[in-house]
Short mmCIF file of C-alpha atoms and ligand atoms in Angstrom, two decimals:
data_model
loop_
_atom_site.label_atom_id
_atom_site.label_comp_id
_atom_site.label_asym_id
_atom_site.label_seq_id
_atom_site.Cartn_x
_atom_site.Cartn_y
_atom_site.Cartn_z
CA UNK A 1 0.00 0.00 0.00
CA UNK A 2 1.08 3.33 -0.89
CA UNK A 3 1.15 5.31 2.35
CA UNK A 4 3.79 8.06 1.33
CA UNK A 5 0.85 11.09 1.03
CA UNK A 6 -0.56 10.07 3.91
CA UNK A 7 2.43 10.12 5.93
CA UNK A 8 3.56 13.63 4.64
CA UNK A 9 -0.17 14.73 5.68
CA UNK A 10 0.32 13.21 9.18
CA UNK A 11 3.71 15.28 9.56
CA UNK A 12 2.03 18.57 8.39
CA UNK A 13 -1.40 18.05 10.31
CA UNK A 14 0.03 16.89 13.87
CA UNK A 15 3.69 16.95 13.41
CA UNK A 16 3.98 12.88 13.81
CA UNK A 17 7.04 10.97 12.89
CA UNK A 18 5.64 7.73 11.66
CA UNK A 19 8.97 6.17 11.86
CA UNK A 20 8.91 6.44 15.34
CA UNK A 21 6.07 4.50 16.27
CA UNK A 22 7.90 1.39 14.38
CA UNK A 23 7.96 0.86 10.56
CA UNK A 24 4.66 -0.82 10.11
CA UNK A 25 1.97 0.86 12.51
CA UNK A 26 0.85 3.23 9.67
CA UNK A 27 0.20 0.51 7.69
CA UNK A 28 -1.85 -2.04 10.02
CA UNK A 29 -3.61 1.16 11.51
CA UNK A 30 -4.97 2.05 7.86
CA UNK A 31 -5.56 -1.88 7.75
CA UNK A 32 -7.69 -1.62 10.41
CA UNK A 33 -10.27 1.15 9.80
CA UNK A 34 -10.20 -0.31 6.28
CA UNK A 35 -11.60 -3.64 7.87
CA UNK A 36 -13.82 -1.18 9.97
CA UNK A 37 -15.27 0.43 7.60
CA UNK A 38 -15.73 -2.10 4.38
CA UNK A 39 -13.84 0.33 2.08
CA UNK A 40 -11.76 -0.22 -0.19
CA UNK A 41 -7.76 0.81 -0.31
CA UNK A 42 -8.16 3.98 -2.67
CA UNK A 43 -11.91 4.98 -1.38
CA UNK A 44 -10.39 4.84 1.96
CA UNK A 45 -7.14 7.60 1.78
CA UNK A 46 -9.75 9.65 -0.32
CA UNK A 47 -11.91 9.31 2.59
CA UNK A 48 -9.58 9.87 5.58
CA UNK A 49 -8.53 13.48 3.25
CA UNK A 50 -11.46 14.76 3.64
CA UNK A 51 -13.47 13.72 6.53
CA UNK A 52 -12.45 15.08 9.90
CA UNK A 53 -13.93 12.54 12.10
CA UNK A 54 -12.08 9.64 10.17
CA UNK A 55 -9.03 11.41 10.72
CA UNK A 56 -9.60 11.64 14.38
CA UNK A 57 -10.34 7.97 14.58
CA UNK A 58 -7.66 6.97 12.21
CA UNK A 59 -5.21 9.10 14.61
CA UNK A 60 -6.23 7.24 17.80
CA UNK A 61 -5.44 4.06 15.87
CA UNK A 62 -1.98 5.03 15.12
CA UNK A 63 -0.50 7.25 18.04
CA UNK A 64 0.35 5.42 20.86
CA UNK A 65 -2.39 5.90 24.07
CA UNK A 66 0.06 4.12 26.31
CA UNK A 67 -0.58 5.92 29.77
CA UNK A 68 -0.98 4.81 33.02
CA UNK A 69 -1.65 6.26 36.83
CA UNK A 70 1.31 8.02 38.63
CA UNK A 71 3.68 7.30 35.79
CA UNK A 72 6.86 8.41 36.49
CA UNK A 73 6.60 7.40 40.19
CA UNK A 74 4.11 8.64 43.08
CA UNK A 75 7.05 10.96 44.20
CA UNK A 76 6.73 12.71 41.00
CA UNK A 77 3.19 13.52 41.08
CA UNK A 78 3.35 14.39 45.02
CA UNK A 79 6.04 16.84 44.36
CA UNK A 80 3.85 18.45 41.79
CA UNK A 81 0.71 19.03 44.51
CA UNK A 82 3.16 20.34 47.10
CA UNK A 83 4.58 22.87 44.81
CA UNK A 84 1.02 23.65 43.74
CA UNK A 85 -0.25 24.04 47.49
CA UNK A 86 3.08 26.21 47.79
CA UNK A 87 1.93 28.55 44.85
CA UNK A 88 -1.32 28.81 46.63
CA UNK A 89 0.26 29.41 50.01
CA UNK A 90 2.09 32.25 48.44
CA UNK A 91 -0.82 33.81 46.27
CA UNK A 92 -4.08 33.42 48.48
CA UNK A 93 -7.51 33.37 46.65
CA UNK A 94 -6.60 32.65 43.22
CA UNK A 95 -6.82 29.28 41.40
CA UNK A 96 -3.84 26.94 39.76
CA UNK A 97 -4.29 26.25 36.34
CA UNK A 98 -3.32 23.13 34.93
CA UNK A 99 -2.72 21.47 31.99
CA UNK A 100 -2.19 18.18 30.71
CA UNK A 101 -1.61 17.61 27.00
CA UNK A 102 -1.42 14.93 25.80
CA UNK A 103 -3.92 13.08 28.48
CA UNK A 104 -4.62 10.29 26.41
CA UNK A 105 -7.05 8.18 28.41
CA UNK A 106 -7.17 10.21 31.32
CA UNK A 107 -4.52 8.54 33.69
CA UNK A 108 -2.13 11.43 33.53
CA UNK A 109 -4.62 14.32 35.01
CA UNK A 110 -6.46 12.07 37.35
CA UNK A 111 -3.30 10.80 39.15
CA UNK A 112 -2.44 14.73 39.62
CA UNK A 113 -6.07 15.18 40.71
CA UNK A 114 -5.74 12.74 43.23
CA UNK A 115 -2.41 13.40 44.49
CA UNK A 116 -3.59 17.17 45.30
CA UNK A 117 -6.57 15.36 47.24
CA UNK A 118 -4.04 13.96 49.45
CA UNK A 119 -2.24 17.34 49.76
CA UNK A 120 -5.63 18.20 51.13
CA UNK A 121 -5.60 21.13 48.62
CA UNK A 122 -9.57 22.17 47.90
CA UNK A 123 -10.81 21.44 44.32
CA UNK A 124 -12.35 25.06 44.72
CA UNK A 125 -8.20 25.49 44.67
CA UNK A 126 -7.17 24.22 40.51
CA UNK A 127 -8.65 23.21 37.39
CA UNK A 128 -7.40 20.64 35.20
CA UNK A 129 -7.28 20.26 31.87
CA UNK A 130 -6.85 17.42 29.55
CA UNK A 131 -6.08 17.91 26.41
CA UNK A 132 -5.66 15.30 23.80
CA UNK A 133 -5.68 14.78 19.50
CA UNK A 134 -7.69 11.77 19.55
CA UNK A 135 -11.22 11.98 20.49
CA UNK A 136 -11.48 8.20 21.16
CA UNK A 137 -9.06 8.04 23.41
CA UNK A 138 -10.42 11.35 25.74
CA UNK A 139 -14.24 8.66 25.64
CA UNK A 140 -11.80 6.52 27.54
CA UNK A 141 -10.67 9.22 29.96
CA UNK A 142 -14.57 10.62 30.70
CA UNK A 143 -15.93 6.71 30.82
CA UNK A 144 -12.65 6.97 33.76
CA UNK A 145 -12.62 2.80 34.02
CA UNK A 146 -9.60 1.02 33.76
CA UNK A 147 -8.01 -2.08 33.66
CA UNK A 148 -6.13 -3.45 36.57
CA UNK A 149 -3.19 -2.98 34.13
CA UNK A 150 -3.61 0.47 34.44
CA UNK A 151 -2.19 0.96 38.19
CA UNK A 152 1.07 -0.63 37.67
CA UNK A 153 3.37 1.65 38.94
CA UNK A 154 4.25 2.17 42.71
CA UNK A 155 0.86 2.75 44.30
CA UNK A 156 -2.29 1.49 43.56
CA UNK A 157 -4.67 4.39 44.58
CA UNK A 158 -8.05 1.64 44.18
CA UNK A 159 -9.05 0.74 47.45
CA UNK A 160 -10.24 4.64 48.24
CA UNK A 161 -10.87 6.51 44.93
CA UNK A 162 -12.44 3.94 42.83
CA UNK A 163 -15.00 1.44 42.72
CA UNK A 164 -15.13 -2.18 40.69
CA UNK A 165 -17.58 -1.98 38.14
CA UNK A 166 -19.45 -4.78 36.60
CA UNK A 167 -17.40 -4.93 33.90
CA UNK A 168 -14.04 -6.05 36.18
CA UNK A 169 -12.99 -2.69 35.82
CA UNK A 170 -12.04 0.23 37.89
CA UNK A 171 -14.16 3.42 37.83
CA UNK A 172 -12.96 6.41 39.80
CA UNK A 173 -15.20 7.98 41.74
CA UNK A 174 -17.38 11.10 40.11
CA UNK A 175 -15.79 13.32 43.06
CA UNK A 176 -12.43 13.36 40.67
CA UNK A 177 -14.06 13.02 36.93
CA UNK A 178 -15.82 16.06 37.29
CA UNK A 179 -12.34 18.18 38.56
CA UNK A 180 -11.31 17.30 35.35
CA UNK A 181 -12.11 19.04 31.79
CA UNK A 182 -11.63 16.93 28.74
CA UNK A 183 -11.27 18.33 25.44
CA UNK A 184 -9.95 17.51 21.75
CA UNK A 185 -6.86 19.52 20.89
CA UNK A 186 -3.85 19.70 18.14
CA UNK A 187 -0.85 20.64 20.06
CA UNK A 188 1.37 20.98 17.45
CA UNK A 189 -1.51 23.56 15.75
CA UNK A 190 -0.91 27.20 15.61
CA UNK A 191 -4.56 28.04 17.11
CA UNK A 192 -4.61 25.15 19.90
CA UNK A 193 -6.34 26.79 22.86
CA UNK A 194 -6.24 30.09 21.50
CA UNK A 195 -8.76 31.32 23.87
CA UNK A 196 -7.02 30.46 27.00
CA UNK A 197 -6.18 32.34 29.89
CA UNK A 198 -2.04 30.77 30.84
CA UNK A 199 -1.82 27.93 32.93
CA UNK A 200 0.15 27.81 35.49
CA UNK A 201 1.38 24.34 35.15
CA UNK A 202 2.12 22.21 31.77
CA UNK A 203 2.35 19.13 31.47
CA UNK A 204 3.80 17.73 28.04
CA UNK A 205 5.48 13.97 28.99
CA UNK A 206 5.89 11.51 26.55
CA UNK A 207 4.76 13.56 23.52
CA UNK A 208 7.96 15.17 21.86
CA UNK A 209 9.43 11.41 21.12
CA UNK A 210 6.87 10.93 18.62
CA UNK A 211 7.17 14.55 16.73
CA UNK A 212 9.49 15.47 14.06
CA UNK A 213 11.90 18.77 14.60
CA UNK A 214 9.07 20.78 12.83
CA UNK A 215 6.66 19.21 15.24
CA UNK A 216 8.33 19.87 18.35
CA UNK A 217 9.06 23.53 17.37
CA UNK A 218 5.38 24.43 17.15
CA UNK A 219 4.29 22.42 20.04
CA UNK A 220 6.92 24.15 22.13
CA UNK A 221 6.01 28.03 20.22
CA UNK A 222 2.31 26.82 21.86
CA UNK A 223 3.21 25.80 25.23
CA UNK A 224 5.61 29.14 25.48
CA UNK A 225 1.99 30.76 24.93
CA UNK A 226 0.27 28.83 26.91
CA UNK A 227 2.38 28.86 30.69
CA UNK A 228 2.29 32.20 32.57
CA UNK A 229 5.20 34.13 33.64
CA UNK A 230 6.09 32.35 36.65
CA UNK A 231 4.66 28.47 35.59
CA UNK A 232 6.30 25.24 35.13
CA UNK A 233 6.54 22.63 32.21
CA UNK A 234 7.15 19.56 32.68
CA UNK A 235 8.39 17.21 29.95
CA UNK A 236 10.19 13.49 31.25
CA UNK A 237 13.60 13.62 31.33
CA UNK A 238 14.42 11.88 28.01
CA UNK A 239 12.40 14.21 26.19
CA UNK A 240 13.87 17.12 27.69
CA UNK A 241 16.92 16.20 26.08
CA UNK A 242 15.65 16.70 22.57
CA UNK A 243 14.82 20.25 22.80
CA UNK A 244 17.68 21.62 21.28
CA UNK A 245 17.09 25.15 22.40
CA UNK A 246 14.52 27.19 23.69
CA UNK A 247 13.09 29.74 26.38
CA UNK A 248 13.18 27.16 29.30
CA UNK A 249 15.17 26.24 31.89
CA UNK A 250 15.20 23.45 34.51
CA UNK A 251 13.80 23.59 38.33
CA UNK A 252 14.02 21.54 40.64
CA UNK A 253 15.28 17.56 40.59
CA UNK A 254 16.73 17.11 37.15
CA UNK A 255 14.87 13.52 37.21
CA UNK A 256 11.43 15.26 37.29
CA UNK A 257 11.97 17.61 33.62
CA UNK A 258 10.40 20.58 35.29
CA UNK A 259 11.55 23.75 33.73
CA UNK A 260 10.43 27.37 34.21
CA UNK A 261 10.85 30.10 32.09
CA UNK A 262 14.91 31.50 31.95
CA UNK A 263 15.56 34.81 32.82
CA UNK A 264 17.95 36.10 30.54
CA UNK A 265 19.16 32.91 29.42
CA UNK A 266 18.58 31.71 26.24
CA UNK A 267 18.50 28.20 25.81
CA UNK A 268 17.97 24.80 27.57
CA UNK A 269 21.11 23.23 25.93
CA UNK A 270 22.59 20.95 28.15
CA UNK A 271 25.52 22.89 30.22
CA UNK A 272 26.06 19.83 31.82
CA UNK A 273 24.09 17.07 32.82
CA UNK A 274 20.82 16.18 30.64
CA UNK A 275 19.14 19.85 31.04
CA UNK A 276 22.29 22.61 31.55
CA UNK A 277 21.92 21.38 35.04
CA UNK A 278 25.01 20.46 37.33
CA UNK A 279 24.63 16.42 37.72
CA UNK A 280 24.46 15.73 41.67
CA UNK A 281 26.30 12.88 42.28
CA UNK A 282 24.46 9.53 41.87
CA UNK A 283 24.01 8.69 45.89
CA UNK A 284 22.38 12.49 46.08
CA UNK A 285 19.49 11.57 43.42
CA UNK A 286 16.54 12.67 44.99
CA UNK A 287 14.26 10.02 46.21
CA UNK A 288 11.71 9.60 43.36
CA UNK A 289 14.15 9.17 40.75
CA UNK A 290 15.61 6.18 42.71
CA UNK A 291 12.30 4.87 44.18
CA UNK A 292 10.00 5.73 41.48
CA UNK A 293 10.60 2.25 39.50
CA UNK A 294 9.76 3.57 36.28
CA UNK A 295 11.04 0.85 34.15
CA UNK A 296 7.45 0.55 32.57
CA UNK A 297 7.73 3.92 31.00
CA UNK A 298 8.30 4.16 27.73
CA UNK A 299 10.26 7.44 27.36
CA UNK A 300 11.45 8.56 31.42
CA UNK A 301 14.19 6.37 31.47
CA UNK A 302 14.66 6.42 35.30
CA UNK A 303 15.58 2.93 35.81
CA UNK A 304 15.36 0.56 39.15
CA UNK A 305 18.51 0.33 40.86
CA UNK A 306 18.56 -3.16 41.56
CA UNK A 307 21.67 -4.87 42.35
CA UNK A 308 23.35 -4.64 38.52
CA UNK A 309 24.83 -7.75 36.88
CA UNK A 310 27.88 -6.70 36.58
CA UNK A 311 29.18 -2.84 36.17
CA UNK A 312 28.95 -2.30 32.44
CA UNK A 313 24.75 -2.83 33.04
CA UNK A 314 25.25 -0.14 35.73
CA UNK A 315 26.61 2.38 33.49
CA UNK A 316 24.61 1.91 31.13
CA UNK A 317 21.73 2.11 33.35
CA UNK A 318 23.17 5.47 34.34
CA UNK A 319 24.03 6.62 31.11
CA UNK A 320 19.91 6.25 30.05
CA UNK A 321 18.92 8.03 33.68
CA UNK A 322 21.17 10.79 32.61
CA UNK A 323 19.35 10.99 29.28
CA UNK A 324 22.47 9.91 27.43
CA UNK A 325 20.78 7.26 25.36
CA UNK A 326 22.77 7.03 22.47
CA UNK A 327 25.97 5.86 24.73
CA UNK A 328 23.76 3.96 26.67
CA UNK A 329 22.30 2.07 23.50
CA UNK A 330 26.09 1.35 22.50
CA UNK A 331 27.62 0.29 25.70
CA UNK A 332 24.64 -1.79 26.14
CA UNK A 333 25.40 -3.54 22.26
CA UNK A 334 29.47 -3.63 23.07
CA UNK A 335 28.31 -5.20 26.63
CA UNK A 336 26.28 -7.95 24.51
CA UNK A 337 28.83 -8.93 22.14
CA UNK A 338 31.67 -9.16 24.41
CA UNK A 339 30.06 -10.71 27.38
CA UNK A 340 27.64 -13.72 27.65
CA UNK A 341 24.43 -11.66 27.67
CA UNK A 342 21.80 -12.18 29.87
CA UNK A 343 17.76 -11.18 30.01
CA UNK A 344 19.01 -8.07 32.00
CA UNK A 345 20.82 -6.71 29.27
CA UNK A 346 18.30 -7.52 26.67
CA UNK A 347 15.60 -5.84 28.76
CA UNK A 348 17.89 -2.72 29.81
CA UNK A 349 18.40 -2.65 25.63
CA UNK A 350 15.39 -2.84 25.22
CA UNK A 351 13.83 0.00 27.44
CA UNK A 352 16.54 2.14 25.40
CA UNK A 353 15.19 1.03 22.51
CA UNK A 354 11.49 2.73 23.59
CA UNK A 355 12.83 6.08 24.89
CA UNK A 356 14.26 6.27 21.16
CA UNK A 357 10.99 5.61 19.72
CA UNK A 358 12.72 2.13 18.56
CA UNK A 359 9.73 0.07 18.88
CA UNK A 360 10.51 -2.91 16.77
CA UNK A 361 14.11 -3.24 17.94
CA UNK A 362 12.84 -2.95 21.33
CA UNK A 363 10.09 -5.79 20.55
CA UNK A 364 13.33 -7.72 19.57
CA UNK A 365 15.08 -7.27 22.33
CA UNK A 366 12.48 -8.19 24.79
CA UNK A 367 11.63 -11.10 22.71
CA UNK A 368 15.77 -12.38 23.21
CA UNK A 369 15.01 -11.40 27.23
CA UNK A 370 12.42 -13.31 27.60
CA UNK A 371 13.86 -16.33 25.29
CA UNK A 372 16.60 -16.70 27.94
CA UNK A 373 14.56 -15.84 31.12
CA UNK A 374 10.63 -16.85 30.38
CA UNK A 375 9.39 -14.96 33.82
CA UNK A 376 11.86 -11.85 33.61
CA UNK A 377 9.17 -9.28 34.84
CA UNK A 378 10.51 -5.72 33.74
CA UNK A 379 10.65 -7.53 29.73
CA UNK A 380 6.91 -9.00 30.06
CA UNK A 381 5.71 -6.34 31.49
CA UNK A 382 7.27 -4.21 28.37
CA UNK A 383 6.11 -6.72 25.54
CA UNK A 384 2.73 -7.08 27.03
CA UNK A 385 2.12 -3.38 26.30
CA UNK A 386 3.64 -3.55 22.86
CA UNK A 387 1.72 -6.41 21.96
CA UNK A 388 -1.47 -4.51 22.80
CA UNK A 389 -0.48 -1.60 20.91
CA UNK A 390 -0.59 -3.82 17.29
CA UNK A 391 -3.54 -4.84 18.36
CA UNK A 392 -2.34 -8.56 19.21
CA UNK A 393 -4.30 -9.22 22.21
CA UNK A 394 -3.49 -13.05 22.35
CA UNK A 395 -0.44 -12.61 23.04
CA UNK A 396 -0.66 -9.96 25.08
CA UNK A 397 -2.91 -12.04 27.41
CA UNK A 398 -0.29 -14.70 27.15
CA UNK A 399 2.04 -13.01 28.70
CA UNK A 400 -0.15 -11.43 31.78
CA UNK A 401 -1.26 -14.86 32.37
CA UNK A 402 2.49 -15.87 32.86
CA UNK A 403 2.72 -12.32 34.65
CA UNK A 404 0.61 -13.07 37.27
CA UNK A 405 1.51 -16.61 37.65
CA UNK A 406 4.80 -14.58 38.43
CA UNK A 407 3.56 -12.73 40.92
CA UNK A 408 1.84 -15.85 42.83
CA UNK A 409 5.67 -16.97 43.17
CA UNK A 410 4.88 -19.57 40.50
CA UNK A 411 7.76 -18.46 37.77
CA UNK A 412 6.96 -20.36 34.92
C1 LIG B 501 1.89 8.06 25.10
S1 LIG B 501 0.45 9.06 25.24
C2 LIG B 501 1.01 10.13 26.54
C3 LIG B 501 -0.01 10.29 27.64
C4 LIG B 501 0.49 10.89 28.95
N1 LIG B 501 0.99 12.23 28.79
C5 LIG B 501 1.53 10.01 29.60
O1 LIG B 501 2.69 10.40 29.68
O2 LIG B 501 1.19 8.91 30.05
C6 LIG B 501 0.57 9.99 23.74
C7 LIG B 501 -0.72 10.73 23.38
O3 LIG B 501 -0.36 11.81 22.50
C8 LIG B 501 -1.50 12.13 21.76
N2 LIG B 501 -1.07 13.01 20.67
C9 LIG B 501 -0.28 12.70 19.62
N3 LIG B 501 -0.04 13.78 18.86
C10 LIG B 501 -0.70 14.81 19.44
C11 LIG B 501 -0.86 16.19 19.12
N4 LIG B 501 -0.27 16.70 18.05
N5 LIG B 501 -1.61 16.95 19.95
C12 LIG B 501 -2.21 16.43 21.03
N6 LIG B 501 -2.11 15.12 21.38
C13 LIG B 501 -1.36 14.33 20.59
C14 LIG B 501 -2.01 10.75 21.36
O4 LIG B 501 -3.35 10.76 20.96
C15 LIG B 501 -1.76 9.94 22.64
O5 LIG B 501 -2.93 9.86 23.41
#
């Protein structure tokens, strides 16, 4: 199938880089809403050209809704509510603004919402707003159910802000789906939110992996017009990385990728250290970024500091927390061929391979992690997401079967 207009339409409209959801996903994702919709190949792209909601559902096929409650670590998320409840502290009777785009399903702007509940800070206090390209996916975040799968990082907030519905899934409680306003948005488009007052907190993770340069530069021009004076952004520290310049620069624990505007300086271009930022030593990281156990993110390559194999994994594994993840990718392929590799270095390779936008060599490498160590958790839990996201639900149930037969302490 000829897919090359297409693709040049997809950079223009939303500033995607097809290549970097893996080779084929353009492809099966047209396959699919061709199968959907009983059209044929060439009535279809003359179709999607002209019909907006097509578009919209053909773009929820293809970008990746990946997303998941307090990714990036609780610590992140609490460290956002306390420096909201200090902003209030400082500026009584007004309200913090905040905004998450993308939301995707929701997961992202509830897990704030819910970590300011535990800050105690009043809902009469901040507004939320989730912001996201694909209309399908922001049905998900309103419907606000979700899979078990969905709180698999640190804690699981269940017990107290959701209930089981009869589905088997969670729904949160309407107390935090009404804080929250959903809405359809184009980041990368010159009018996106054009009628908005400034927010006082962005929110932009796991977005800028999956734009070209051109992409990027308009999404950031929009978020510099978004954030007022004195707000934050906050991108994940991989992404932060690929801003080559700009009006921003970090605050606060380089793990977390929050940034304020500079004053006087120029550009974000690393100094030292991923953001411009002097690196603190490694024993001095600041709790979340050792704690947080983000391994299942795609893009914040904060890895868990277990014991390492041996100490080429470790530096690696600190090369990719520092952001460094084109040394990390080769020490990580030298430490391969030179050593007998095991399913840690596979899966280490193959979290790399994500926070590049890899996808198919990070399928790979999972795939030789899991050949030599069936129940390696960190590489199942990694495949059984990428599996979902071509749609090949088989085998992604597979593998959570042999997940939680993990978990029961039988390792299969
Ligand atoms: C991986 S999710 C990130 C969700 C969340 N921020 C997180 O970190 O978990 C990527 C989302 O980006 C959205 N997206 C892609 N391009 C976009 C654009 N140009 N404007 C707004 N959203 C976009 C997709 O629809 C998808 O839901």
């Amino acid at each position: 199938m000829n897919l090359t207009a297409l693709e040049q339409q997809i950079r223009e409209r939303i500033g995607l880089d097809v290549a970097s959801i893996g080779a084929s996903a353009l492809d099966r994702a047209v396959q699919r809403r061709i199968l959907a919709l009983g059209l044929t190949e060439g009535d279809y792209l003359r179709f999607v050209e002209r019909d907006a909601t097509e578009w919209s559902s053909l773009v929820g096929e293809l970008v990746v809704p990946e997303s998941w409650f307090f990714r990036g670590g609780v610590d992140f998320f609490q460290y956002l509510a306390r420096w909201v409840r200090n902003r209030l502290n400082e500026s009584k009777g007004t309200v913090i603004r905040v905004l998450s785009v993308p939301c995707s399903t929701g997961e992202e702007p509830y897990s704030l919402a819910l970590a300011l509940d535990q800050e105690g800070i009043p809902a009469s206090r901040w507004q939320i707003d989730g912001v996201d390209l694909a209309r399908e996916h922001l049905l998900r975040a309103v419907e606000g159910r979700y899979s078990s799968f969905s709180f698999r990082e640190a804690l699981d907030p269940r017990p107290k802000s959701f209930h089981l519905a009869d589905d088997g899934r969670w729904e949160l409680h309407p107390q935090y789906r009404e804080r929250v306003r959903f809405r359809t948005g184009n980041l990368v488009d010159p009018g996106f939110l054009v009628a908005e007052p400034p927010y006082n907190l962005i929110l932009c993770r796991n977005l800028f992996i999956y734009l070209t340069s051109d992409g990027r530069t308009r999404a950031l021009a929009n978020i510099e017009r978004l954030l007022a004076p004195d707000g934050r952004l906050c991108l994940t520290a991989s992404e932060a990385d690929r801003l080559a310049g700009g009006p921003f620069v970090s605050d606060g624990p380089v793990s977390l990728a929050l940034f304020q505007r500079s004053r006087g300086e120029k550009t974000l271009a690393p100094r030292s250290g991923v953001l411009g930022l002097p690196r603190k030593p490694s024993g001095s990281q600041p709790r979340a970024a050792s704690r947080s156990g983000v391994t299942r993110s795609y893009t914040h390559v904060s890895l868990p500091h277990a014991a390492p194999v041996c100490d080429s994994i470790g530096e690696t594994r600190r090369l990719a927390d520092a952001g460094n993840l084109d040394a990390a990718r080769t020490l990580c392929l030298k430490t391969i061929a030179s050593e007998t590799p095991t399913a840690n270095h596979f899966s280490l390779l193959g979290i790399i391979h994500l926070a590049t936008g890899a996808t198919d060599d990070a399928t790979e490498a999972f795939r030789k992690a899991l050949y030599l160590e069936p129940g390696h958790a960190e590489a199942l839990t990694h495949m059984i997401v990428l599996c979902e996201q071509r749609g090949d639900g088989d085998q992604a149930a597979g593998l959570r079967r042999r997940l939680s037969r993990l978990k029961l302490g039988a390792v299969s």
